[in-house]
Coordinates of C-alpha atoms and ligand atoms in Angstrom, one line a residue:
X1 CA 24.2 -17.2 -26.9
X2 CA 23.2 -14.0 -28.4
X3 CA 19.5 -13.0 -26.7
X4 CA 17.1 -12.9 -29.4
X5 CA 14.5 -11.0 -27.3
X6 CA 15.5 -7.7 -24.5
X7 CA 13.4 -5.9 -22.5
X8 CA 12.6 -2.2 -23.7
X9 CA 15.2 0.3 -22.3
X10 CA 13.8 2.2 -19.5
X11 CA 12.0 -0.8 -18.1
X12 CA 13.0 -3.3 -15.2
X13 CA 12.8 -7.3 -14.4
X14 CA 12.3 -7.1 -10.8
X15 CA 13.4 -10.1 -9.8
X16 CA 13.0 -12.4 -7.1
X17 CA 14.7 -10.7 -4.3
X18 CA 14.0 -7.3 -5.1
X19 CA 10.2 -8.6 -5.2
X20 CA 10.4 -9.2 -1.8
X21 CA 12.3 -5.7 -0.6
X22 CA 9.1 -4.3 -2.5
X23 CA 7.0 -6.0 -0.5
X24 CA 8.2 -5.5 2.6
X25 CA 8.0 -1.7 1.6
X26 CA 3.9 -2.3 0.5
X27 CA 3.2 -4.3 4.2
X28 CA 4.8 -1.4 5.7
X29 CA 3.0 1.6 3.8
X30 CA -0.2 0.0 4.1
X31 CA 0.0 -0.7 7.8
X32 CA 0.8 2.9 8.3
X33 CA -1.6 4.2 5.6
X34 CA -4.9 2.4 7.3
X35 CA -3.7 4.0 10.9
X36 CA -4.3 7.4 8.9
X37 CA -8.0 5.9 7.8
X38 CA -6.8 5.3 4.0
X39 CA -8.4 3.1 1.6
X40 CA -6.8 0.9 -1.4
X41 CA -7.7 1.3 -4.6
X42 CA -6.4 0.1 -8.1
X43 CA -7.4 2.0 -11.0
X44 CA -7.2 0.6 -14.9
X45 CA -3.6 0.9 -16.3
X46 CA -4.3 2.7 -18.9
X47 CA -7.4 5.4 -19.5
X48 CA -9.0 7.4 -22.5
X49 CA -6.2 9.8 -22.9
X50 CA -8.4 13.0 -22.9
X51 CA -8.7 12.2 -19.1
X52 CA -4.8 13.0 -18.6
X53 CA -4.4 15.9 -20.9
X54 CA -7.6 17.4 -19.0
X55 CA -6.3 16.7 -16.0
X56 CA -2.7 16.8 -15.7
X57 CA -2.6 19.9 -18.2
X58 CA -1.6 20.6 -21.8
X59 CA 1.6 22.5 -21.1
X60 CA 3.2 19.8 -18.7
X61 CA 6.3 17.5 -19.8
X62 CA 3.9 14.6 -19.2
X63 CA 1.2 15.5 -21.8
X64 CA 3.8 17.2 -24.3
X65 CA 6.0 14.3 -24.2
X66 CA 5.9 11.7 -22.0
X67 CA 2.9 9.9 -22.4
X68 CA 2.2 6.1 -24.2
X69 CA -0.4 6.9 -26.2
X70 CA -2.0 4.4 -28.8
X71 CA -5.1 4.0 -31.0
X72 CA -6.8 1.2 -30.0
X73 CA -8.8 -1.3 -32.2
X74 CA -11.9 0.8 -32.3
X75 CA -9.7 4.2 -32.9
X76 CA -10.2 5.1 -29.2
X77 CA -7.3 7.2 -28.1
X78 CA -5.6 5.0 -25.0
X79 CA -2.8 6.1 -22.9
X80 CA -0.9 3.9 -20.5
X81 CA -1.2 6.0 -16.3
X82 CA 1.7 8.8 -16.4
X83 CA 0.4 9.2 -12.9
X84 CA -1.8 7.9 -10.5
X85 CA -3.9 10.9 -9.3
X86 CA -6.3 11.7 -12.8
X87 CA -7.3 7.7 -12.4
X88 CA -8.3 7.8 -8.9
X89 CA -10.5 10.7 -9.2
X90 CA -12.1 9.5 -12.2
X91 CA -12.7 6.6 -10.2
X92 CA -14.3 8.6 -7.5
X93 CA -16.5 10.6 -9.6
X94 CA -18.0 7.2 -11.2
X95 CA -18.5 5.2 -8.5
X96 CA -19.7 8.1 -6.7
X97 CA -17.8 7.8 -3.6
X98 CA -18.8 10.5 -0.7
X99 CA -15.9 13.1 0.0
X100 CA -13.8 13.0 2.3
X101 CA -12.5 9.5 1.2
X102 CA -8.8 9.0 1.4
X103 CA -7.5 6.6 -1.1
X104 CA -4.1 4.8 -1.6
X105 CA -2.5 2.7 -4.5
X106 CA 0.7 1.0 -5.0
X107 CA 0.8 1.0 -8.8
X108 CA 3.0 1.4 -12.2
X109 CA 3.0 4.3 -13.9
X110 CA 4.7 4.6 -17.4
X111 CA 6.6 7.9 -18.6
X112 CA 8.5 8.4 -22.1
X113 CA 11.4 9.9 -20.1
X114 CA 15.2 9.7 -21.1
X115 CA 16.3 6.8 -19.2
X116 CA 18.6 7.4 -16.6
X117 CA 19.7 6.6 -12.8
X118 CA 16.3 6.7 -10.8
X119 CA 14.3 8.0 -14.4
X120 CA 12.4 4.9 -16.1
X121 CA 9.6 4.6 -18.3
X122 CA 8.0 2.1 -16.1
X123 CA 8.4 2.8 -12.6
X124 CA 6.3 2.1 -9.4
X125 CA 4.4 5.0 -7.3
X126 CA 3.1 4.4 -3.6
X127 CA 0.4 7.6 -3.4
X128 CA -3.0 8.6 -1.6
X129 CA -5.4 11.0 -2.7
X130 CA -7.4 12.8 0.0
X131 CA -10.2 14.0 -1.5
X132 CA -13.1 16.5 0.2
X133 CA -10.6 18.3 2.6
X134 CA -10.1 21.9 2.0
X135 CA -8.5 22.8 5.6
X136 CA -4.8 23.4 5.9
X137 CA -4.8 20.1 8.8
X138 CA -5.6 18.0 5.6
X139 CA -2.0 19.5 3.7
X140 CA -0.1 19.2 7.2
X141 CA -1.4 15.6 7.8
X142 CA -0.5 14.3 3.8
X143 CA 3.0 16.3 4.3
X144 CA 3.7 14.1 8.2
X145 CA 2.0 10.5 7.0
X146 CA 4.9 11.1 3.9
X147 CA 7.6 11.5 5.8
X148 CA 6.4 9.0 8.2
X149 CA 6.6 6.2 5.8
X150 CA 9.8 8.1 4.5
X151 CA 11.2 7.2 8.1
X152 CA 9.5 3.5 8.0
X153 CA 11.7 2.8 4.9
X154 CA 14.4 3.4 6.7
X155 CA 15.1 7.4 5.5
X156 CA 17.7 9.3 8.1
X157 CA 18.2 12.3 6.5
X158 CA 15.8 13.9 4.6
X159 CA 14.9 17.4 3.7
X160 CA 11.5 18.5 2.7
X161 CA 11.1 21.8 0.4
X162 CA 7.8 23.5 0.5
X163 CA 6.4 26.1 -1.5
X164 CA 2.2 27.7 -2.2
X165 CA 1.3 28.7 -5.3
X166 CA -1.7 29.7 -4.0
X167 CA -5.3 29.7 -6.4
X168 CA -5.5 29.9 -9.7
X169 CA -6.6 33.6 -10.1
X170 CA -3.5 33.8 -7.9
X171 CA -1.1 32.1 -10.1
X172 CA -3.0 34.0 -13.0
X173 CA -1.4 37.9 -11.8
X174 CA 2.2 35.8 -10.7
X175 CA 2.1 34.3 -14.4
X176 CA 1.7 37.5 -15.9
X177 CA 4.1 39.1 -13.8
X178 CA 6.7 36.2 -14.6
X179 CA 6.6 36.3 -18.4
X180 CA 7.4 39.7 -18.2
X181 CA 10.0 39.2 -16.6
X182 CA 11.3 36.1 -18.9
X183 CA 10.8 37.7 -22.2
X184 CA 13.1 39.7 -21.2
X185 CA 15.8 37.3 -20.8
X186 CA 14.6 34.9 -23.7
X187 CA 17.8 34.6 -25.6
X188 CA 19.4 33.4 -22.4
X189 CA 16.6 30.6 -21.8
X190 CA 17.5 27.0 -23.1
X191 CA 15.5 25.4 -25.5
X192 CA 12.9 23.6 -23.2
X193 CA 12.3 26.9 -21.2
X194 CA 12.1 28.9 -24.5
X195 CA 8.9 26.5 -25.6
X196 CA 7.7 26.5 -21.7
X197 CA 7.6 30.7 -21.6
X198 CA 4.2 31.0 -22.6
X199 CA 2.7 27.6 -21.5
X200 CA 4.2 27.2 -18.0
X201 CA 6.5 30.1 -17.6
X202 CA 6.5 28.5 -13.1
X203 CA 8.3 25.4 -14.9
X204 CA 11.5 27.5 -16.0
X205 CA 12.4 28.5 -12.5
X206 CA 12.3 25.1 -11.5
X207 CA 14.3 24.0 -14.7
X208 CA 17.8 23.0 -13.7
X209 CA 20.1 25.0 -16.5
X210 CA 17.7 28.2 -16.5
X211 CA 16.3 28.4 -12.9
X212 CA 19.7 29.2 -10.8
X213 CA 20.7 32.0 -13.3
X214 CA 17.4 33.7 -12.7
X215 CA 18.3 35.1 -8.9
X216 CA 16.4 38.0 -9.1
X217 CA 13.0 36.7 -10.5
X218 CA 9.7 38.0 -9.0
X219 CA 8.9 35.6 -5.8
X220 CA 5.1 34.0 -5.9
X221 CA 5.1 34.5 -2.4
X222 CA 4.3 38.5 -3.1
X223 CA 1.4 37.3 -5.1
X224 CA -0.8 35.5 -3.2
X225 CA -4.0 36.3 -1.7
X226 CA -4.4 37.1 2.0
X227 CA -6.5 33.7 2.0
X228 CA -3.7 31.6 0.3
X229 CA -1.0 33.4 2.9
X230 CA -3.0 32.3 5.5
X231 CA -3.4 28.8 4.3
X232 CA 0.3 28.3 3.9
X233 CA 0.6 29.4 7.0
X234 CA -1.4 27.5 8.9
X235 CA 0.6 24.8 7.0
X236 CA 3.6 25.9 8.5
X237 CA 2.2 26.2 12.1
X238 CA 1.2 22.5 12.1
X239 CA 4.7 21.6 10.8
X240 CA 6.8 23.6 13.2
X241 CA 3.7 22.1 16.5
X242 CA 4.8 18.6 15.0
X243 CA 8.7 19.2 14.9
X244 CA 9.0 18.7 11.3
X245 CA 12.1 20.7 9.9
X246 CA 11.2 22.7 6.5
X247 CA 12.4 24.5 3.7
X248 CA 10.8 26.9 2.0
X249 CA 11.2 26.7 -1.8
X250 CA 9.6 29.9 -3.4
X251 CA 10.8 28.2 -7.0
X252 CA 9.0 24.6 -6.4
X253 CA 6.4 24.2 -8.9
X254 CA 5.5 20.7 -9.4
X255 CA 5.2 19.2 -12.9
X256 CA 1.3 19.2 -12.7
X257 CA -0.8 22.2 -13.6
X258 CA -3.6 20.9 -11.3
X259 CA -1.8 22.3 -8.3
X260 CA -3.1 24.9 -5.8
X261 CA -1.6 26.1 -2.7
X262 CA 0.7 23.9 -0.8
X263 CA 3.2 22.1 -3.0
X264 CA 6.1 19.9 -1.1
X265 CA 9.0 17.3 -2.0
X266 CA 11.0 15.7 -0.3
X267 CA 14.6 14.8 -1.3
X268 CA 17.6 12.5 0.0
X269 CA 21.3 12.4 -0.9
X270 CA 22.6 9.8 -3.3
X271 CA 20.4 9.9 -6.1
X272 CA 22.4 12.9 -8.0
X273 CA 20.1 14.9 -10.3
X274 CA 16.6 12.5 -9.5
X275 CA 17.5 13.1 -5.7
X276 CA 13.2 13.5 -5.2
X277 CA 11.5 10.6 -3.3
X278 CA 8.1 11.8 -2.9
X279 CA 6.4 14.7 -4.2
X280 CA 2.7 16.1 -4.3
X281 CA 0.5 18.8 -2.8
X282 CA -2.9 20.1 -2.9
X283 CA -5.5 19.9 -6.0
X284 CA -8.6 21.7 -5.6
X285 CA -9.4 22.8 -9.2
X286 CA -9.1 18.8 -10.5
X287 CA -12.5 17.2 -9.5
X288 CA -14.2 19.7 -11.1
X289 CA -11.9 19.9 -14.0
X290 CA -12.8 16.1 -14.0
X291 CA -17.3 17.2 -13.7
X292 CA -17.2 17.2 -10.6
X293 CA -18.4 19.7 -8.0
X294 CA -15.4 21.5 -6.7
X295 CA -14.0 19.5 -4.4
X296 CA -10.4 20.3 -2.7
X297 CA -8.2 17.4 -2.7
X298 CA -4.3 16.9 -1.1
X299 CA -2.5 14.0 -2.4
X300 CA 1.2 13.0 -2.5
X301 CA 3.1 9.7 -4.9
X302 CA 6.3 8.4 -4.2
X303 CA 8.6 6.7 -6.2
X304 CA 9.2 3.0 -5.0
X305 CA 12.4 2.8 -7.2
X306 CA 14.3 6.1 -6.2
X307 CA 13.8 4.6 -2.2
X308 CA 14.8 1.2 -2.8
X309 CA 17.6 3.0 -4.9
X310 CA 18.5 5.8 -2.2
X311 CA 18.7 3.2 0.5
X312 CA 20.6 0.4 -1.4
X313 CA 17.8 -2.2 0.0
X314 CA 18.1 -5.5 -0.2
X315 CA 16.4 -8.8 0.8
X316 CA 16.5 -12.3 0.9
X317 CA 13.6 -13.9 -1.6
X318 CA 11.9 -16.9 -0.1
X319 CA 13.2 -20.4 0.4
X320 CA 11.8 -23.9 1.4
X321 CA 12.1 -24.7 4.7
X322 CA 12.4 -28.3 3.9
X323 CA 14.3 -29.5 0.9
X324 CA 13.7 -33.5 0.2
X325 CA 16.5 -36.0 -1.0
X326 CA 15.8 -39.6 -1.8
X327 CA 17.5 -42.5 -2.7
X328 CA 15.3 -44.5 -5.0
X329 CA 12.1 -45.1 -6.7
X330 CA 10.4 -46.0 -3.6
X331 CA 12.4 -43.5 -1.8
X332 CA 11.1 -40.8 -4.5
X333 CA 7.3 -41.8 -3.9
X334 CA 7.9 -41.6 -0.6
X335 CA 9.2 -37.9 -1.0
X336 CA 6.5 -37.1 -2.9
X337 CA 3.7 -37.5 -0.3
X338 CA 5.5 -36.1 2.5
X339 CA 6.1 -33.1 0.5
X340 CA 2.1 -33.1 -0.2
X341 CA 1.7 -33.4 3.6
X342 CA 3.9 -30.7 4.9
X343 CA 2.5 -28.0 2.4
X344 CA -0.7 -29.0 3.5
X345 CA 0.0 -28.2 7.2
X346 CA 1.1 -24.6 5.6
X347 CA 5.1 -26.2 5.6
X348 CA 7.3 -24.7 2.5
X349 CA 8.5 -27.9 0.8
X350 CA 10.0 -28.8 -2.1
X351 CA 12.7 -31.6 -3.8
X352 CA 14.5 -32.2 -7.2
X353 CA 11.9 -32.7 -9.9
X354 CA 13.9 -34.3 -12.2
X355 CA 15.3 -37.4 -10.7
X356 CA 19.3 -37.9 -10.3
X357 CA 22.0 -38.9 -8.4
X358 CA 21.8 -38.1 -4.5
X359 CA 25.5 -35.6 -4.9
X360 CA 23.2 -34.2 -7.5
X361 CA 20.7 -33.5 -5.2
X362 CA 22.5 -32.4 -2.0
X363 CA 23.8 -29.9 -4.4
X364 CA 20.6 -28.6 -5.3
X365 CA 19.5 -28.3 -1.6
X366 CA 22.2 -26.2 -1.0
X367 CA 21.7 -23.7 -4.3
X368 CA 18.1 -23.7 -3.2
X369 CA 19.6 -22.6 0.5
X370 CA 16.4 -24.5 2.5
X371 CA 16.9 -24.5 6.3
X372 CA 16.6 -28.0 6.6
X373 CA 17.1 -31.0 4.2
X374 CA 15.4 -34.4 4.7
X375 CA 17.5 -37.6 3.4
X376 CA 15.1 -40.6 2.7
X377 CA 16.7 -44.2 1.9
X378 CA 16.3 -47.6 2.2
X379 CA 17.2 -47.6 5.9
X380 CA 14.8 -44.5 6.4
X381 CA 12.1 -46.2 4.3
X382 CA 12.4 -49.3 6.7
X383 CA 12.3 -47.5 10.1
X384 CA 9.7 -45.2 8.8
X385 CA 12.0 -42.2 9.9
X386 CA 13.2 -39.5 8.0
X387 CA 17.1 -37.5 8.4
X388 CA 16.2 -34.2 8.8
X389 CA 19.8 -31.9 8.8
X390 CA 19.9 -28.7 9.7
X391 CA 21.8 -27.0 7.2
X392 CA 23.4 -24.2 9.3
X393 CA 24.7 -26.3 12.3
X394 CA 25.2 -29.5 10.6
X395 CA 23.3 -31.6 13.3
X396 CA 21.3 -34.3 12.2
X397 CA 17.6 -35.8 13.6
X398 CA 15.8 -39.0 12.9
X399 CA 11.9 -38.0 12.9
X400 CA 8.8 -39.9 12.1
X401 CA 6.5 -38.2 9.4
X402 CA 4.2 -37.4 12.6
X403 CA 6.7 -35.7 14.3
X404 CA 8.3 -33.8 11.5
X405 CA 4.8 -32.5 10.9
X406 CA 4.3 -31.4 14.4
X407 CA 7.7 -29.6 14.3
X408 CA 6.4 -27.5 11.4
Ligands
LIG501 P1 11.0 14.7 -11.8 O1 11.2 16.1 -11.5 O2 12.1 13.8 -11.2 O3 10.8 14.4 -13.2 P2 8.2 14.5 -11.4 O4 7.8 15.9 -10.9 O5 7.9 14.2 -12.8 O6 9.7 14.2 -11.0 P3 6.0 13.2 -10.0 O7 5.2 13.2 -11.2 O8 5.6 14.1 -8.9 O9 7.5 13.4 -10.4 O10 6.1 11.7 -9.4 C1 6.3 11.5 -8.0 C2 7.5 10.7 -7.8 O11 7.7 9.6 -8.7 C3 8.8 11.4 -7.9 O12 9.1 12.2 -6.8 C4 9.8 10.3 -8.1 O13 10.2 9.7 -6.9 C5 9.1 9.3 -8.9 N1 9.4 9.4 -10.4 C6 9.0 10.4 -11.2 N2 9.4 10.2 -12.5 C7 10.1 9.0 -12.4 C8 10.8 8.2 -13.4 N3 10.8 8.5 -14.7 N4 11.4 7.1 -12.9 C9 11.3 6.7 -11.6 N5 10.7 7.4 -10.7 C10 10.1 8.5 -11.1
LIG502 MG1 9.1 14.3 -14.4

C-alpha cells in the first residue's frame, strides 16, 4: 500500500512507548524543579514574530533562517516558538508577575534546521527561566539544578563547558577587536562565517569548519570588565565549593544574542556533531529589550530528544491489567459490566470489542500483554465465578466479581 499522506521530514510520531519514556523524564524534572521553588508555565505556540526577532536577535541562525513564519488571516506576521525563553518573558511582563519568579516549561519548539541525527524541526525543550536574580548564586544554582536533572536521566559522563561574555559594552570592544582580526582572514572563512563577520563575528569561532583554524584569535576573557571578571568568578567558586568539574570554553558563544556573562553547555558522547544536551546562561538585557525594567534573568533549555537519544531510553507503554474473554452472548454482557466495574474501582480493564472466536481472543490478550486474563463461560456464568490466569506463571484462580474487585 503506497501511503498517500507522510509526516513532514524533520518531525516525529512519538509513539506509545516513547510517550511514556517522555514522561517519566517530565515526573522526574518536575519533582526536582519544585524542590528548586520553580513554577510551570505554558506559553502560546506560536507568537507575533517581531517578539522573536527582538528578542532572540536579527543576526542569529534562528531569526535568519530557522524560523516558521506565516501571515495569518488578518496579515499578522505569526511565527511558530524557535525557543522557549522570548515567550516566557513576554508572559511575565503581561501578567505582571513580581521578580524573582522562577518558571519552567516542557514544550515544542520548531526550527527550519537541516534535518539530521538529534537536529529536528520539531523538537521538545525542558527549560526554566529565573527571572529578577542578578547575583552570580542565581548562574551557579541554574548551572547545578541542570546537571542535576542531567544525572536524574540517568547521564554518567558528562562534561560541562563554560564561558562569560561578560555585558554588552563588554562584548562591544571584544567585537571590535574580533572583526579586526577576521577581516583579515576573510577569504579563508566559509560561507556562513563570511555573512556572520559583521552580524555576529562571536558565532564564527564557535562555527565548526572556521573556529578550530582560528588558534590564535583574540580571547574575550582579556575583555571583560573587572565587574564581569568578578562575576564569572564567583561562578566558578560556587562550582568548584559544590564539586562540579568544568571547562572553560573562551570560544562558547550561544546562538542567542541576548546573552550576558555566564554562558554554559553541557555535552555527552554519542550524539556525534549535536553531542549538546542542555545549554543556556544568563540574560540581563532581554526583559528590557522586551519593555521591561531591566531585570537580570538566568535560564537554561534542554533538549528532550538528544537525552532520550544519548541514553538509548526505552519504556514499556501501558497495558490492562485485566484483559476479559468470554464465551457467548450472555458471557459477553457479562464481560461488559465487570469491565465497567473494575475501571470504576480505578482497575485497567479492557476485552475484544469486536466479537469472535475465544482462540481469537486468547490471542488478543496476549498481543495486548495484560497481566492477567479473565475467561468467562457457561460454567463461570453458572457459579458466578470468573478464571482469572495470570499470564506470567500460568496459574489459574476461580474468583467471585466481589473478590476480584477487592484484589484490585
Ligand atoms: P545547536 O548548536 O545544536 O544548533 P542551539 O544552540 O541552537 O544548538 P539552543 O537554542 O540553545 O540550541 O537549544 C537548547 C537545546 O535544545 C540544545 O542544547 C539541544 O539539546 C536542543 N536542540 C537545539 N536544536 C535542536 C534541534 N534542531 N533538534 C533537536 N534538539 C535541538
Ligand atoms: Mg541551533
Amino acid at each position: 500500500m503506497a501511503l498517500k499522506y507522510k509526516k513532514i521530514k524533520g518531525t516525529r510520531d512519538i509513539l506509545p512507548a516513547e510517550s511514556e519514556v517522555r514522561e517519566q523524564l517530565w515526573q522526574k524534572a518536575r519533582k526536582i524543579l519544585m524542590r528548586y521553588g520553580y513554577g510551570f508555565i505554558t506559553t502560546p505556540t506560536f507568537e507575533a514574530t517581531e517578539l522573536f526577532v527582538r528578542s532572540v536577535g536579527e543576526a542569529t541562525d534562528i531569526v535568519e533562517k530557522e524560523m516558521y513564519t506565516f501571515t495569518d488571516r488578518g496579515g499578522r506576521s505569526l511565527t511558530l516558538r524557535p525557543e522557549g525563553t522570548a515567550g516566557v518573558v513576554r508572559a511575565y511582563l503581561e501578567n505582571h508577575m513580581i521578580p524573582p519568579v522562577k518558571l519552567a516549561y516542557y514544550e515544542n519548539v520548531f526550527r527550519a534546521e537541516r534535518p539530521q541525527k538529534g537536529r529536528l524541526r520539531e523538537f521538545w525543550q525542558i527549560g526554566v527561566e529565573f527571572i529578577g536574580a542578578g547575583d552570580p548564586l542565581a548562574d551557579a544554582e541554574t548551572i547545578e539544578l541542570g546537571l542535576t536533572l542531567l544525572k536524574e536521566f540517568g547521564f554518567k559522563e558528562l562534561k560541562l563547558e563554560l564561558n562569560s561574555i561578560g555585558t554588552v559594552e563588554d562584548r562591544q570592544r571584544y567585537r571590535n577587536v574580533l572583526i579586526e582580526y577576521l577581516e583579515k582572514r576573510k577569504d579563508e572563512l566559509c560561507g556562513d562565517c563570511q555573512r556572520r563577520l559583521y552580524r555576529n563575528p562571536l558565532r564564527v569561532l564557535d562555527c565548526k569548519i572556521d573556529g578550530p583554524k582560528l588558534k590564535d584569535a583574540p580571547n574575550i576573557m582579556d575583555y571583560l570588565s573587572e565587574y564581569s571578571r568578578r562575576h564569572f568568578d564567583t561562578v566558578l567558586e560556587y562550582l568548584e565549593l559544590w564539586g562540579i568539574d568544568y571547562e572553560i570554553n573562551n570560544r562558547l558563544v550561544r546562538g542567542l544574542d541576548y546573552y550576558t556573562h555566564t554562558v554554559f553547555e553541557f555535552k555527552t558522547a554519542g550524539l556525534g556533531a549535536q553531542n549538546t544536551v542542555l545549554a543556556g546562561g544568563r540574560y540581563d538585557g532581554l526583559v528590557e529589550e522586551l519593555g521591561g525594567p531591566p531585570t537580570p534573568a538566568v535560564g537554561f533549555a534542554l533538549g528532550v530528544e538528544r537525552v532520550i537519544l544519548a541514553l538509548n531510553l526505552d519504556a514499556q507503554p501501558p497495558k490492562p491489567e485485566y484483559f476479559v474473554v468470554t464465551h457467548g452472548d450472555e458471557a459477553r454482557k457479562f464481560a461488559v459490566e465487570l469491565i465497567r466495574q473494575l475501571r470504576a474501582e480505578g482497575i485497567s480493564a479492557d476485552m475484544s470489542h469486536n466479537p469472535k472466536s475465544m482462540k481469537a481472543q486468547m490471542k488478543l490478550a496476549n498481543r495486548i500483554g495484560s497481566r492477567y486474563t479473565i475467561i468467562i463461560g457457561e460454567d463461570e456464568l453458572s457459579s458466578q465465578k470468573v478464571k482469572v490466569r495470570d499470564m506470567e506463571s500460568g496459574e489459574e484462580k476461580l474468583l467471585s466479581v466481589g473478590e476480584l474487585l477487592k484484589l484490585g
